[in-house]
Structure formats: structure tokens, C-alpha cells
Coordinates of C-alpha atoms and ligand atoms in Angstrom, one line a residue:
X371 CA 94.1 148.3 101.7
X372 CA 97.3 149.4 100.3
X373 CA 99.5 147.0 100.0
X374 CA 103.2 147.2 98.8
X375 CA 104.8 143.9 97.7
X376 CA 108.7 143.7 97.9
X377 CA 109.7 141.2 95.7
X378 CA 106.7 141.4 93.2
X379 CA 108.8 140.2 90.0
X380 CA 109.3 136.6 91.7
X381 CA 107.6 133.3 92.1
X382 CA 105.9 134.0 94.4
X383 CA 106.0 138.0 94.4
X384 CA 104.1 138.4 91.0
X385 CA 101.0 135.9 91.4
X386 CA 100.7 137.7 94.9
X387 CA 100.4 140.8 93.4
X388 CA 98.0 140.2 91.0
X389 CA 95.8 138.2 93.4
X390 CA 95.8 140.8 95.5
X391 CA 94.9 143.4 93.3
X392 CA 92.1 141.2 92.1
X393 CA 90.6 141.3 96.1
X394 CA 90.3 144.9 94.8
X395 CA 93.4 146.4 96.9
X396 CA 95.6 148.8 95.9
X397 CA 99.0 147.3 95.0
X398 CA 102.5 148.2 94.0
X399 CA 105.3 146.1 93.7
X400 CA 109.0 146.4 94.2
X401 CA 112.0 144.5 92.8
X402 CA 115.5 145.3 92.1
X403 CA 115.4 142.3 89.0
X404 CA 118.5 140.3 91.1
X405 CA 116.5 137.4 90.7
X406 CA 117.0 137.5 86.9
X407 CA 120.6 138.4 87.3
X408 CA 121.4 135.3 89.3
X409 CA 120.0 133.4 85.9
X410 CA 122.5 134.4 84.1
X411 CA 125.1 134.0 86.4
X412 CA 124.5 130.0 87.1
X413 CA 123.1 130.0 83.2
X414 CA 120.0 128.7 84.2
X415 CA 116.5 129.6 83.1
X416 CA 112.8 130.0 84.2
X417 CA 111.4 126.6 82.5
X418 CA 107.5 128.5 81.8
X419 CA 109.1 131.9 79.6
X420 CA 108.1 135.2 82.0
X421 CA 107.9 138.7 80.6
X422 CA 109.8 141.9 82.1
X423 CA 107.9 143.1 85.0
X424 CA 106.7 146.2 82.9
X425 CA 105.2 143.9 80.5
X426 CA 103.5 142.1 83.2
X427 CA 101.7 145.3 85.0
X428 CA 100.9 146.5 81.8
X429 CA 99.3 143.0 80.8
X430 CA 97.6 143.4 84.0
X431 CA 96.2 146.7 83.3
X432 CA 95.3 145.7 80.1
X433 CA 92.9 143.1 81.2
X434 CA 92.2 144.1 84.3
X435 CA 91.6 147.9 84.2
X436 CA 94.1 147.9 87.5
X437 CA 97.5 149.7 87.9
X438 CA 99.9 148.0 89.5
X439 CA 102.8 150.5 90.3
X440 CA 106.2 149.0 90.1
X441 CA 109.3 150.5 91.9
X442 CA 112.8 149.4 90.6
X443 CA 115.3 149.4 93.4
X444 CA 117.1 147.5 95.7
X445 CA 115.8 147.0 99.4
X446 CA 119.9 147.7 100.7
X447 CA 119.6 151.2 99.1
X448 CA 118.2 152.6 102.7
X449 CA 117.4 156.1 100.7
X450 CA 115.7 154.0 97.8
X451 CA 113.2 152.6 100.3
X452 CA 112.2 155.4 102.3
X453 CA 111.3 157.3 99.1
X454 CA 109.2 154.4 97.9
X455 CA 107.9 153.9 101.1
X456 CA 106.6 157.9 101.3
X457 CA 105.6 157.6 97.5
X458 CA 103.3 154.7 98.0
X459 CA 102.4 155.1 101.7
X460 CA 101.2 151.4 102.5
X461 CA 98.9 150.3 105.3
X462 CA 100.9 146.9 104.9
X463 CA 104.5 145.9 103.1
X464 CA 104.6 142.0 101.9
X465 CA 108.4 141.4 102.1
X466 CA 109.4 138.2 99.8
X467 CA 112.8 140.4 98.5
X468 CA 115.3 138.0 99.3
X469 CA 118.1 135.5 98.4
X470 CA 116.1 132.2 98.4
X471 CA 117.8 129.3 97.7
X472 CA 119.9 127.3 100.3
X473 CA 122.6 125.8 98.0
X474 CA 123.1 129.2 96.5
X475 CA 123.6 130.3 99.8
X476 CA 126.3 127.7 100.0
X477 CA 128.1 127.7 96.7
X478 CA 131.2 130.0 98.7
X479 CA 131.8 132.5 100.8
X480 CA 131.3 134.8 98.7
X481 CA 127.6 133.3 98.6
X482 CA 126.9 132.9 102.1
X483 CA 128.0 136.6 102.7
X484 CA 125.8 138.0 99.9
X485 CA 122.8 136.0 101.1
X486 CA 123.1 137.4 104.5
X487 CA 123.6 140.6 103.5
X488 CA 121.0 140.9 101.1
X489 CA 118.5 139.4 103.3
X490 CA 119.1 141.0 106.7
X491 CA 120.2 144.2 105.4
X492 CA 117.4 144.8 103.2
X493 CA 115.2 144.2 106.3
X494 CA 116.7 146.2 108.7
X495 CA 115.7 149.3 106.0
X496 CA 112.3 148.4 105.7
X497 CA 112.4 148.5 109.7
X498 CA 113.8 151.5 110.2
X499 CA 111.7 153.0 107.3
X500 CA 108.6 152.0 108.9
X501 CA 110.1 152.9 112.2
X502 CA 110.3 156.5 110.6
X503 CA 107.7 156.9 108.4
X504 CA 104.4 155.4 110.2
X505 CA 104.8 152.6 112.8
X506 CA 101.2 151.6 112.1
X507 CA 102.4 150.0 108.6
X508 CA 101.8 146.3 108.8
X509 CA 105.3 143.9 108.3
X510 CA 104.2 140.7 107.1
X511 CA 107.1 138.9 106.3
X512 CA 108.3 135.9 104.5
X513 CA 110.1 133.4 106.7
X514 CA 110.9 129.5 106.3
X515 CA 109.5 126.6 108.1
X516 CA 113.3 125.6 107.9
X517 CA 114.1 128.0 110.2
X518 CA 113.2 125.6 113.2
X519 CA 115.0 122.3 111.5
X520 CA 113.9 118.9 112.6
X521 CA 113.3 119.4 116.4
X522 CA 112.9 115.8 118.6
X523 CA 109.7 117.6 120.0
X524 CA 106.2 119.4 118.1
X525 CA 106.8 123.0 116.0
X526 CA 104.4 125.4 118.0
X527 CA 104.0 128.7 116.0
X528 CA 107.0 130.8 116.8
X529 CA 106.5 130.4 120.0
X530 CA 107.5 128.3 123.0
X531 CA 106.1 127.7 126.3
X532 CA 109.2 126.4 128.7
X533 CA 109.5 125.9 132.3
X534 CA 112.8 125.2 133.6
X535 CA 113.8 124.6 137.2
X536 CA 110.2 125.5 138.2
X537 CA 109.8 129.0 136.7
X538 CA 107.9 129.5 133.5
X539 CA 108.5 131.8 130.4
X540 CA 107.5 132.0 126.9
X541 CA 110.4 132.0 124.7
X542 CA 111.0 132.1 120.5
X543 CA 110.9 128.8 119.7
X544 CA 114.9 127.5 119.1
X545 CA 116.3 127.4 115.7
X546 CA 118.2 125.0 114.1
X547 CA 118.6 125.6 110.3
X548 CA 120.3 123.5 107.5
X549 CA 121.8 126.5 105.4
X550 CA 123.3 130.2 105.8
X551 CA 120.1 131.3 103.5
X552 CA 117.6 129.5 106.5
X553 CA 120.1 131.3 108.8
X554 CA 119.1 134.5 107.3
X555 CA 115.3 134.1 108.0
X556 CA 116.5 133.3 111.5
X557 CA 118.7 136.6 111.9
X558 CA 115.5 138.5 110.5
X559 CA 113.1 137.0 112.6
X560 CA 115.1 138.3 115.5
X561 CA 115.8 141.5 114.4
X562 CA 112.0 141.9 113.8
X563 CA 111.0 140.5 117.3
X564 CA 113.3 143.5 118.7
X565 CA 111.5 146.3 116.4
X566 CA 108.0 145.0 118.5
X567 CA 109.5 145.2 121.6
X568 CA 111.1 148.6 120.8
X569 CA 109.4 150.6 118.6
X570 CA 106.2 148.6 118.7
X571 CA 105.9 148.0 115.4
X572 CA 103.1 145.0 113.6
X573 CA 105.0 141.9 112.5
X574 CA 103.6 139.0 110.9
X575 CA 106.7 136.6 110.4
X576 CA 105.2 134.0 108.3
X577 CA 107.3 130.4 108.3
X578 CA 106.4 129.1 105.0
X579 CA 107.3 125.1 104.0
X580 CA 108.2 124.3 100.7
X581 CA 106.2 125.6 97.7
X582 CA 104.9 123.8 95.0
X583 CA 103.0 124.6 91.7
X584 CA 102.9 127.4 88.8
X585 CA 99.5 128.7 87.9
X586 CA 97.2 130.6 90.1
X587 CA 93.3 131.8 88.7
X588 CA 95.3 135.1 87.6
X589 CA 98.6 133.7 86.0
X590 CA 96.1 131.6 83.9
X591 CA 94.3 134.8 82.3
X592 CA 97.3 135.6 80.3
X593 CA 100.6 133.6 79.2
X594 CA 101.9 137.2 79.8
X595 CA 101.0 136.8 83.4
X596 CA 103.2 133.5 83.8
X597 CA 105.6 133.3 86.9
X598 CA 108.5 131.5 86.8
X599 CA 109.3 127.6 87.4
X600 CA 112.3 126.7 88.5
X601 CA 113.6 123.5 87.5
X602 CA 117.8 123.6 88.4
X603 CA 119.0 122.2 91.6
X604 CA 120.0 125.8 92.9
X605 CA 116.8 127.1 92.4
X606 CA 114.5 124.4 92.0
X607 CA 112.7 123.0 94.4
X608 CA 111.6 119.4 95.0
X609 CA 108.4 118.4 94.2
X610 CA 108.7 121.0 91.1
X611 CA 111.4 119.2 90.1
X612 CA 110.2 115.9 90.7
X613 CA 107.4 116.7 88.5
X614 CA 109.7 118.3 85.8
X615 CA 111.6 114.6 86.3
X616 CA 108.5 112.7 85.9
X617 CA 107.5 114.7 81.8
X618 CA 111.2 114.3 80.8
X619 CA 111.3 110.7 81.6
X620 CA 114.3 110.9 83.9
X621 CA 114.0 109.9 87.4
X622 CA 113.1 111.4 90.3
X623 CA 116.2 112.6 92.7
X624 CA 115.9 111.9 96.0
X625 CA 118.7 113.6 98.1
X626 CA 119.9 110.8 100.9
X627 CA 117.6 108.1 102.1
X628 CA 114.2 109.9 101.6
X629 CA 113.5 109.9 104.6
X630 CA 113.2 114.0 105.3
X631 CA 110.6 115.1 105.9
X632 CA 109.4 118.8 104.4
X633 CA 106.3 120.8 105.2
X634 CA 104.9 121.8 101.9
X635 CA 102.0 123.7 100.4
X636 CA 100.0 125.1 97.1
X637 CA 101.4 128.3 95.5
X638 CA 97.6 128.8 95.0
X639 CA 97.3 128.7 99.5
X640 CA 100.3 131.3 99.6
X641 CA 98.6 134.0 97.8
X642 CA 95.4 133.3 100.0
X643 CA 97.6 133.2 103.0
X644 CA 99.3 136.5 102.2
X645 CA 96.0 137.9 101.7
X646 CA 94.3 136.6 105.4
X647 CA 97.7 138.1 106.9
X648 CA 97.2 141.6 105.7
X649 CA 93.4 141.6 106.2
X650 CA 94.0 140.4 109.4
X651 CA 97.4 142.6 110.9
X652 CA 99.1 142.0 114.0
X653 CA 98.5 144.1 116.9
X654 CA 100.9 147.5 117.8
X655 CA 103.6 145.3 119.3
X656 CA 103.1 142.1 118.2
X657 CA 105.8 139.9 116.6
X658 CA 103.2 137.1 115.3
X659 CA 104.4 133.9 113.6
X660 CA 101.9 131.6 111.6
X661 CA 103.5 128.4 110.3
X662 CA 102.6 128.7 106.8
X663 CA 102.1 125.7 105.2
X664 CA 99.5 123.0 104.9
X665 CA 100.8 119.1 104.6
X666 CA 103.9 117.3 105.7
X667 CA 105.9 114.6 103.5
X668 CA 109.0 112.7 103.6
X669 CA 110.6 112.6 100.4
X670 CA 110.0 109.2 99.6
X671 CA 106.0 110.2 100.0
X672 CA 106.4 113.1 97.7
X673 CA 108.0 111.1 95.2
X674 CA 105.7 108.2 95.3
X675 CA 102.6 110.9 95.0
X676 CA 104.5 112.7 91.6
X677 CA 104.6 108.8 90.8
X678 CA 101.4 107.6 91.7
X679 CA 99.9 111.1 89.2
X680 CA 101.9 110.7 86.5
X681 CA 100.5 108.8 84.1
X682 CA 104.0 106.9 82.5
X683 CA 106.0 105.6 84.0
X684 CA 108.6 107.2 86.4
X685 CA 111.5 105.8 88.1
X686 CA 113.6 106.8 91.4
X687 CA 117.0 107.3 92.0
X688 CA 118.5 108.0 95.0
X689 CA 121.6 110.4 95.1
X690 CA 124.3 110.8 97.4
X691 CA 123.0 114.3 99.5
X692 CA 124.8 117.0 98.7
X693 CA 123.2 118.5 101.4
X694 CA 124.4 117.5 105.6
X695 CA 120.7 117.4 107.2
X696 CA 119.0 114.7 109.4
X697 CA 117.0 112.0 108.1
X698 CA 114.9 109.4 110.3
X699 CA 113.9 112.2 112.5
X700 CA 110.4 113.4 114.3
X701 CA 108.2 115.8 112.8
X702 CA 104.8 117.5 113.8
X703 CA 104.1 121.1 112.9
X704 CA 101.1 123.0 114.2
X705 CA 99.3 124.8 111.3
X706 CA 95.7 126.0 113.0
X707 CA 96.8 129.6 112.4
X708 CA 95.7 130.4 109.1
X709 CA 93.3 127.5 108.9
X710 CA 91.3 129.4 112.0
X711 CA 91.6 132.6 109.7
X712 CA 89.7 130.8 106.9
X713 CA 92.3 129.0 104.7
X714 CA 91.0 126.3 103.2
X715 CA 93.9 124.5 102.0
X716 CA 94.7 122.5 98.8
X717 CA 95.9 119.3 99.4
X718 CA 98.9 117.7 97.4
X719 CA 97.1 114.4 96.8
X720 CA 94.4 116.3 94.8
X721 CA 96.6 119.1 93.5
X722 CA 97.4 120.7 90.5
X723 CA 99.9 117.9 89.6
X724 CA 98.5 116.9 86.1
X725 CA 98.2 119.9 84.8
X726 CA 101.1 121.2 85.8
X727 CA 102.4 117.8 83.8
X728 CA 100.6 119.9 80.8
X729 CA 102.2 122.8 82.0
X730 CA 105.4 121.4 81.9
X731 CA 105.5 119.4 78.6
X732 CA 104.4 122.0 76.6
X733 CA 108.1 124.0 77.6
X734 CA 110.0 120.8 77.9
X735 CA 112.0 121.6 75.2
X736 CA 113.6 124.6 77.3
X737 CA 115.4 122.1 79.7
X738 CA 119.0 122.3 79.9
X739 CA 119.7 118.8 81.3
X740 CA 122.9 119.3 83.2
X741 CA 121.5 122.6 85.5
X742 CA 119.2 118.8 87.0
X743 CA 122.3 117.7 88.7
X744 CA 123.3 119.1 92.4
X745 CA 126.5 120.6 91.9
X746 CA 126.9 122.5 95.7
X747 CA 127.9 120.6 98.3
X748 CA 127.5 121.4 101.9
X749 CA 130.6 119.6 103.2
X750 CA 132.8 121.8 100.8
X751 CA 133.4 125.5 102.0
X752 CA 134.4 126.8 98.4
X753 CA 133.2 125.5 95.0
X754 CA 135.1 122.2 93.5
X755 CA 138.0 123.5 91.4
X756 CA 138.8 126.6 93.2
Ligands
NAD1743 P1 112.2 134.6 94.1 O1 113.7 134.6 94.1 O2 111.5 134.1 92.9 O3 111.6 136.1 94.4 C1 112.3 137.0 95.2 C2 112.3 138.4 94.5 O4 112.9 139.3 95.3 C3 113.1 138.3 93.2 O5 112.3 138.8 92.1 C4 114.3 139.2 93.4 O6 114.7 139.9 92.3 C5 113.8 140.1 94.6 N1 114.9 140.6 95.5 C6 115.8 139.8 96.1 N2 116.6 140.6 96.8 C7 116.2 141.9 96.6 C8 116.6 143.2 97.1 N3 117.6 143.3 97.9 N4 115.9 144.3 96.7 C9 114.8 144.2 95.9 N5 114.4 143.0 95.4 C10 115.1 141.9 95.8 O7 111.7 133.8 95.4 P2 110.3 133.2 95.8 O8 110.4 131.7 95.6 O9 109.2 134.0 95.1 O10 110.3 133.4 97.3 C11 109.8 134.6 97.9 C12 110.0 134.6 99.4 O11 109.3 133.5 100.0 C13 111.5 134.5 99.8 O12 111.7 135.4 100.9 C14 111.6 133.1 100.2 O13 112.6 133.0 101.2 C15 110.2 132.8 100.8 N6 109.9 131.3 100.6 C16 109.9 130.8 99.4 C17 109.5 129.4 99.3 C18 109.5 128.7 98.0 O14 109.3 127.4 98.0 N7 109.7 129.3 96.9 C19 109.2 128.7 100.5 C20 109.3 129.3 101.7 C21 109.6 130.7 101.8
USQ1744 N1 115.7 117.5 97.6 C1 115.7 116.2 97.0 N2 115.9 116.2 95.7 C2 115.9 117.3 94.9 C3 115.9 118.6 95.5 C4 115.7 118.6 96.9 O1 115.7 115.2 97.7 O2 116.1 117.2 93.7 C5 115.5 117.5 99.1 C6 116.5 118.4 99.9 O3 117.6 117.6 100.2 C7 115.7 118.8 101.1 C8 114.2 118.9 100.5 O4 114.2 118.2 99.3 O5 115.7 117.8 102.1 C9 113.8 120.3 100.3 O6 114.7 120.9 99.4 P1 114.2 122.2 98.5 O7 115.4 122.6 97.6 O8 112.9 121.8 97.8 O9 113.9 123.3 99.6 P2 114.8 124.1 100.5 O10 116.2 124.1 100.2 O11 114.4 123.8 101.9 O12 114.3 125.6 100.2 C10 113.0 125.9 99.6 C11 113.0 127.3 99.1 C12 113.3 128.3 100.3 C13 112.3 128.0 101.4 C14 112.2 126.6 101.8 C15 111.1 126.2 102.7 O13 114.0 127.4 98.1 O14 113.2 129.6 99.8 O15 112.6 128.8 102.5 O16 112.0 125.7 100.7 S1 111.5 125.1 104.0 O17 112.1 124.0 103.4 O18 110.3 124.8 104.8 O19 112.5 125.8 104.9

């Protein structure tokens, strides 16, 4: 297939790309490098060093003997994607191409407006392109398993069976997000639902939990081929942190009473699940959500498990939450989508973990300290000082 991956110079992005390519599809990737802009604006840093995107394909093609086209441009720039979109002509676009991280979302206005407009914006063009350009192009988009919240009853996939004063419908599940950048996904996931109903288009909306890990069978080939690990509290996230905590010998940070719970999986069960979306579309039509992720923890359990791997010693703090979400609440997500398309997932109690701890000490030395500390606060609607 032809695959086009929005967002390729990411996390996530990049180490899809390659995997991809390695299933022997044709790939091209797409980034506008804001993601590296936004380091230096907070003055924070991938802790593994990447290379430019250009250096990365060319690694790739180096080793490899595959091209990996890569498209500069940014996904607001309507004109930008339709040229991109003729140039490559996919049979499916993997959008990741957005503002990620919930407390940059909330550092200010400023923040929350550029989150939502990069995010929905940017998605409304690749809509209308593929409205335009061939309606058969498969959407398979990245969404968040935070997009539903902490509901009192079970996460079905996207979609809800109700029946209410004796009639019966089937509804999109209800939202109930913890940050304008989970709101985004939200406004997307609407806006795509419409472009099925109207246009008929293929949507796979793919609700992913939290990610964890660094390598994947391709970043390993080459340190070249590295993607990034983000270890600040904007754009780190929490059991990469903790296990960032655990090699410098500071403890872990648990936000509140621990007792949130997260759906989580293995960067190494993204890329696979990217892969079983596109081999797999939707039908003409179809908005389709899988609930992509694997395992469910509270925080406590996830620090205990970074704890319980390490093998020094590691303490726990807990910290004020900077954040205003609930804690001793229910939750049961259903996850047989994927699983009943072959994923065979990695489990966090037999992960990775040590040698990402190898991982991590051989870069420790690239930690700025003070970018560990949670500096955005949800209660306050501008940043302290201002
Ligand atoms: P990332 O920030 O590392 O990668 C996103 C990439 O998109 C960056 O390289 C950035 O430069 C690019 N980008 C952003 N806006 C763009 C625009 N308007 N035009 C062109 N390029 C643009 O994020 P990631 O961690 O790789 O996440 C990828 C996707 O997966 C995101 O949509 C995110 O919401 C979703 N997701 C991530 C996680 C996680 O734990 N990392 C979990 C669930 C969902
Ligand atoms: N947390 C801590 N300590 C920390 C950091 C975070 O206790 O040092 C807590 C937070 O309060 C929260 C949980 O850990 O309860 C998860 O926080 P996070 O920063 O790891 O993840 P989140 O903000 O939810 O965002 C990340 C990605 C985002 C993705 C989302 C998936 O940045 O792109 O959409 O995970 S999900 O959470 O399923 O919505």
C-alpha cells in the first residue's frame, strides 16, 4: 500500500514510518518540524539525541535500500496538503500531526487556542483534501483514550448502545476530557464522523492510552534512527518519566493520590496497530473507533511496576496535582478490536523496562533537572507571573 504518515518526524511518527516501510509499503512522511520548535520554546530537549528528519530517511535508505519521501509543510496550509496529497497519491494517510501534550495545551490562552487550531484545522484539510482528491483514501487517525475521561460505566469502542424512555439508538459514546488538547481529539472525532455521513469517506479514529517506551526492531538498527524520549512534565509522559526518575535516583512523581487510572500500551504495539488499521480499512462510510491500547494501571501500580524493575532502589513522592481530574473512580475499557485483528500485545510487566533503564543511563547526562517539575496548572487560566 501507499501509505502517507502525517507527523512522521515524531515519537511516534518516525518509528511508524520505518516499520511500515519495513512490511514493504510504500511510505512518505510529512511534518512541518513544530514539534522541534516547541523545544526550544519551553527549553527542553529530546533525552535520546535524534537527527533532522533528512538524516533519518537518508539513514533509512542507506541501510535499507527504501526511500522514504519526506514533505515539509504544515497540515493548516490547505494548498500545501492538496499538493502533497496529489504528489504522493496514498491508498491511506496515518494522521499523528498534532499538538500533543495536555499541559501545553493549558499553559494560556494563547496555548489552548493554538492547540485547537492546529489540531482541528489541520484535520479539516486533510478532509476536504481527501473529500476532493479520491474519497477511497483511508483516514486512520490518531485519537486519545482520554477523550472519554473516567466514565461510572465500561468504555465500549466509540460507540454506545442507549435506550432511553423505551426507544433505542446507537450514539458516539459521551466525552468527558481533562484538557483543551483531549478536547481537540474530541472536536476531530466529530468532525470526522460528519465527513462519513456526508461524503462517505473511511475513518479509522483510533483512541490510543498512554504510550510508553523508545526502541522499536527499526530504531535499534541505527543510533541515527533514534526517536525521541521525552522526559519534561509538558512533554513527558508518565511511566517514561517514572523510569527516567527511577536511573537518576530521584523519585518517582505521582500527581494526586495515585489513584488514576491510565490505559497504557508498548510504542512497539502502536506501530503494529497502525499497521493492522491500514491493512485492514474501514468501509466507504464508516467512522470506526478501536480503543488502542493494551493494559490499564493506576498510577500507584505503574509506579510500583518501574519500582518493582529497577534494580536500585527508588522512592515515591507524591505531589500536589497540578492537574483537576478524578481519582477513586471506575474503569473498564474494551480493547478486543485490534486483538481480534491479530495484535498480540506486549505487556508492561514484561516490557522493555530494563533496557530502556540502559537506554536511559547512557544519556543521563542530558537531563536538565528543573524541566522534571510540573510548572502548568490547571486551576490557573494564564501562566504564574503574568
Ligand atoms: P509528537 O509531538 O512527537 O509528534 C507529532 C508530530 O506532528 C511532530 O513531529 C510535529 O512536528 C508534527 N506536527 C504537529 N502539528 C503539525 C502540523 N500542523 N503540520 C505538520 N506537522 C505537524 O507526538 P507523538 O507522541 O508522536 O504523538 C503522535 C500522535 O499520537 C498525536 O496525535 C497524539 O495526540 C497521539 N497520541 C500520542 C500518545 C503518546 O503517549 N505519545 C498517546 C495517545 C495518542
Ligand atoms: N502523571 C503523574 N506524574 C507525572 C506525570 C503524569 O502522576 O510525572 C499523571 C497525570 O496526572 C495523569 C497521568 O499521569 O493522571 C497521565 O499523564 P501523562 O502526561 O502521561 O498523559 P496525558 O496527559 O494523558 O497525555 C498523554 C499524551 C497524549 C495522549 C494521552 C493518552 O501526551 O498525547 O493523548 O497520553 S490518554 O491519557 O489515554 O488520553
Amino acid at each position: 500500500m501507499r501509505i502517507l504518515v502525517l507527523g512522521g518526524d515524531g515519537y511516534l511518527g518516525w518509528p511508524t514510518a520505518m516499520y511500515l516501510s519495513a512490511r514493504g509499503h510504500d511510505v512518505g512522511v510529512v511534518d512541518s518540524g513544530v514539534r522541534r520548535q516547541y523545544d526550544h520554546e519551553l527549553g527542553s530537549g529530546s533525552l535520546v539525541p535524534i537527527e533532522a528528519l533528512r538524516t533519518r530517511v537518508k539513514t533509512w535508505r542507506e541501510i535499507t535500500g527504501c526511500e522514504i519521501p519526506a514533505y515539509t509543510g504544515d497540515l493548516c496550509d490547505a494548498e500545501f496538503v492538496y499538493d502533497t496529497f496529489r504528489a504522493f497519491r496514498p491508498d491511506a494517510v496515518v494522521h499523528f500531526a498534532e499538538q500533543r501534550a495536555a499541559p501545553y495545551s493549558m499553559i494560556d490562552r494563547q496555548h489552548a487556542v493554538y492547540t485547537q487550531t492546529n489540531n482541528v484545522v489541520g484535520t479539516l484539510n486533510v478532509m476536504y483534501a481527501i473529500g476532493e482528491i479520491d474519497r477511497d483514501i483511508h483516514i486512520v487517525k490518531l485519537g486519545t483514550m482520554g477523550e472519554y475521561g473516567q466514565p461510572n460505566i465500561d468504555i465500549e469502542e466509540g460507540w454506545l448502545e442507549v435506550e432511553h424512555k423505551g426507544r433505542k439508538d446507537r450514539v458516539l459514546y459521551p466525552k468527558k476530557p481533562g484538557s483543551f488538547y483531549h478536547l481537540s481529539k474530541v472536536h476531530d472525532s466529530h468532525n470526522l464522523e460528519f465527513g462519513c455521513r456526508i461524503w462517505d469517506l473511511r475513518v479509522t479514529d483510533l483512541n490510543q492510552g498512554v504510550v510508553y517506551g523508545q526502541e522499536t526492531e527499526q530504531t535499534a538498527l541505527d543510533p541515527r534512527l533514534a526517536t525521541r524520549l521525552d522526559y519534561d512534565a509538558v512533554f513527558g509522559t508518565v511511566i517514561n518519566r517514572f523510569a527516567i526518575q527511577a536511573v537518576l535516583g530521584i523519585p518517582l512523581s505521582i500527581y494526586g493520590g495515585g489513584t488514576q487510572t491510565r490505559a497504557v500500551l508498548d510504542i512497539r504495539d502502536t506501530v503494529e496497530c497502525i499497521r493492522l488499521a491500514c491493512e485492514n480499512p474501514a468501509d466507504r462510510g464508516e467512522f470506526r473507533v478501536f480503543n488502542q491500547a493494551t493494559e490499564q494501571f493506576s498510577l500507584q501500580e505503574m509506579a510500583k511496576t518501574v519500582q518493582n524493575s529497577f534494580p536500585g532502589q527508588v522512592d515515591i513522592e507524591y505531589v500536589d496535582n497540578p492537574r483537576v481530574e478524578a481519582e477513586n473512580h471506575y474503569y473498564n475499557f474494551t480493547h478486543t478490536a485490534l486483538e481480534s485483528l491479530g495484535l498480540k500485545p506486549h505487556l508492561l510487566s514484561d516490557t522493555l523496562l530494563h533496557h530502556m533503564f540502559d537506554v536511559i543511563e547512557a544519556h543521563r547526562d542530558r537531563v536538565d533537572l528543573d524541566l522534571l517539575k510540573p510548572t502548568v496548572n490547571w486551576r490557573h487560566s494564564h501562566r504564574a507571573g503574568t
